[in-house]
Structures are given as structure tokens and as C-alpha cells.
mmCIF file of C-alpha atoms in Angstrom:
data_model
loop_
_atom_site.group_PDB
_atom_site.id
_atom_site.type_symbol
_atom_site.label_atom_id
_atom_site.label_comp_id
_atom_site.label_asym_id
_atom_site.label_seq_id
_atom_site.Cartn_x
_atom_site.Cartn_y
_atom_site.Cartn_z
ATOM 1 C CA MET I 23 122.437 -130.951 59.911
ATOM 2 C CA ALA I 24 120.854 -134.387 60.055
ATOM 3 C CA ALA I 25 124.038 -135.929 61.409
ATOM 4 C CA ALA I 26 124.161 -133.270 64.137
ATOM 5 C CA VAL I 27 120.553 -134.010 65.119
ATOM 6 C CA ASP I 28 121.237 -137.749 65.034
ATOM 7 C CA HIS I 29 124.357 -137.402 67.188
ATOM 8 C CA ALA I 30 122.746 -134.979 69.641
ATOM 9 C CA TYR I 31 119.668 -137.111 70.250
ATOM 10 C CA THR I 32 120.881 -140.538 69.062
ATOM 11 C CA ASP I 33 117.611 -140.678 67.179
ATOM 12 C CA PRO I 34 117.848 -141.193 63.404
ATOM 13 C CA GLU I 35 114.057 -140.954 63.152
ATOM 14 C CA ARG I 36 114.171 -137.406 64.509
ATOM 15 C CA ALA I 37 116.790 -136.474 61.927
ATOM 16 C CA THR I 38 114.709 -138.144 59.213
ATOM 17 C CA ARG I 39 111.658 -136.080 60.165
ATOM 18 C CA GLN I 40 113.785 -132.914 60.162
ATOM 19 C CA LEU I 41 114.837 -133.630 56.580
ATOM 20 C CA GLY I 42 111.462 -134.840 55.372
ATOM 21 C CA ASN I 43 113.068 -137.938 53.867
ATOM 22 C CA THR I 44 112.779 -141.640 54.430
ATOM 23 C CA ARG I 45 115.103 -143.171 56.999
ATOM 24 C CA GLU I 46 116.995 -145.000 54.260
ATOM 25 C CA VAL I 47 117.679 -141.775 52.338
ATOM 26 C CA ALA I 48 118.703 -139.945 55.508
ATOM 27 C CA LYS I 49 121.061 -142.707 56.639
ATOM 28 C CA THR I 50 122.546 -143.141 53.169
ATOM 29 C CA HIS I 51 123.135 -139.481 52.369
ATOM 30 C CA TYR I 52 123.036 -137.368 55.520
ATOM 31 C CA ILE I 53 123.675 -139.328 58.714
ATOM 32 C CA ASP I 54 126.937 -140.873 59.881
ATOM 33 C CA LEU I 55 128.972 -139.613 56.970
ATOM 34 C CA PRO I 56 132.680 -139.766 57.682
ATOM 35 C CA GLU I 57 134.222 -136.406 58.443
ATOM 36 C CA THR I 58 136.060 -135.366 55.309
ATOM 37 C CA VAL I 59 136.456 -131.643 55.936
ATOM 38 C CA ARG I 60 137.286 -129.412 58.868
ATOM 39 C CA ASP I 61 134.484 -128.621 61.296
ATOM 40 C CA SER I 62 132.692 -125.530 59.950
ATOM 41 C CA ARG I 63 129.723 -125.479 62.327
ATOM 42 C CA ALA I 64 130.693 -122.185 63.972
ATOM 43 C CA VAL I 65 130.954 -120.429 60.602
ATOM 44 C CA LEU I 66 127.648 -121.870 59.409
ATOM 45 C CA GLU I 67 125.919 -120.938 62.665
ATOM 46 C CA ALA I 68 127.212 -117.357 62.421
ATOM 47 C CA TRP I 69 126.097 -117.184 58.786
ATOM 48 C CA ALA I 70 122.635 -118.474 59.705
ATOM 49 C CA ARG I 71 122.340 -115.770 62.350
ATOM 50 C CA GLY I 72 123.438 -113.056 59.907
ATOM 51 C CA LEU I 73 126.720 -112.385 61.678
ATOM 52 C CA GLU I 74 129.921 -111.532 59.835
ATOM 53 C CA THR I 75 132.657 -114.139 59.862
ATOM 54 C CA LYS I 76 136.286 -113.930 58.899
ATOM 55 C CA THR I 77 137.786 -116.579 56.657
#
């Protein structure tokens, strides 16, 4: 989530505030992590909205 906010707004401070962490913690653990898995945003968005998804 923080990486998405950072990339959408190019504002790591905004992502940091969203997480409630310090900038260092956000950058170290949540922002700009290399992509290591397939993009699952659509599935997560559907789940968050309570919609059924097929795997």
C-alpha cells in the first residue's frame, strides 16, 4: 500500500503518514521494494470491497 501511495504521488512523506511510521521505517520496509511476486492489486481491491474473486 505504501509503495502504491509513494508511486502515485511521488511523495514518501504521504506514504509515511498513511502508515503511521517514520520515513526511515517506511522506506526500509514498505516503499520501493523490488517486485518479487505477480501483481495482485486487482484481487486485493476486490477482496477489500467484499467482492468474490476466482483464483
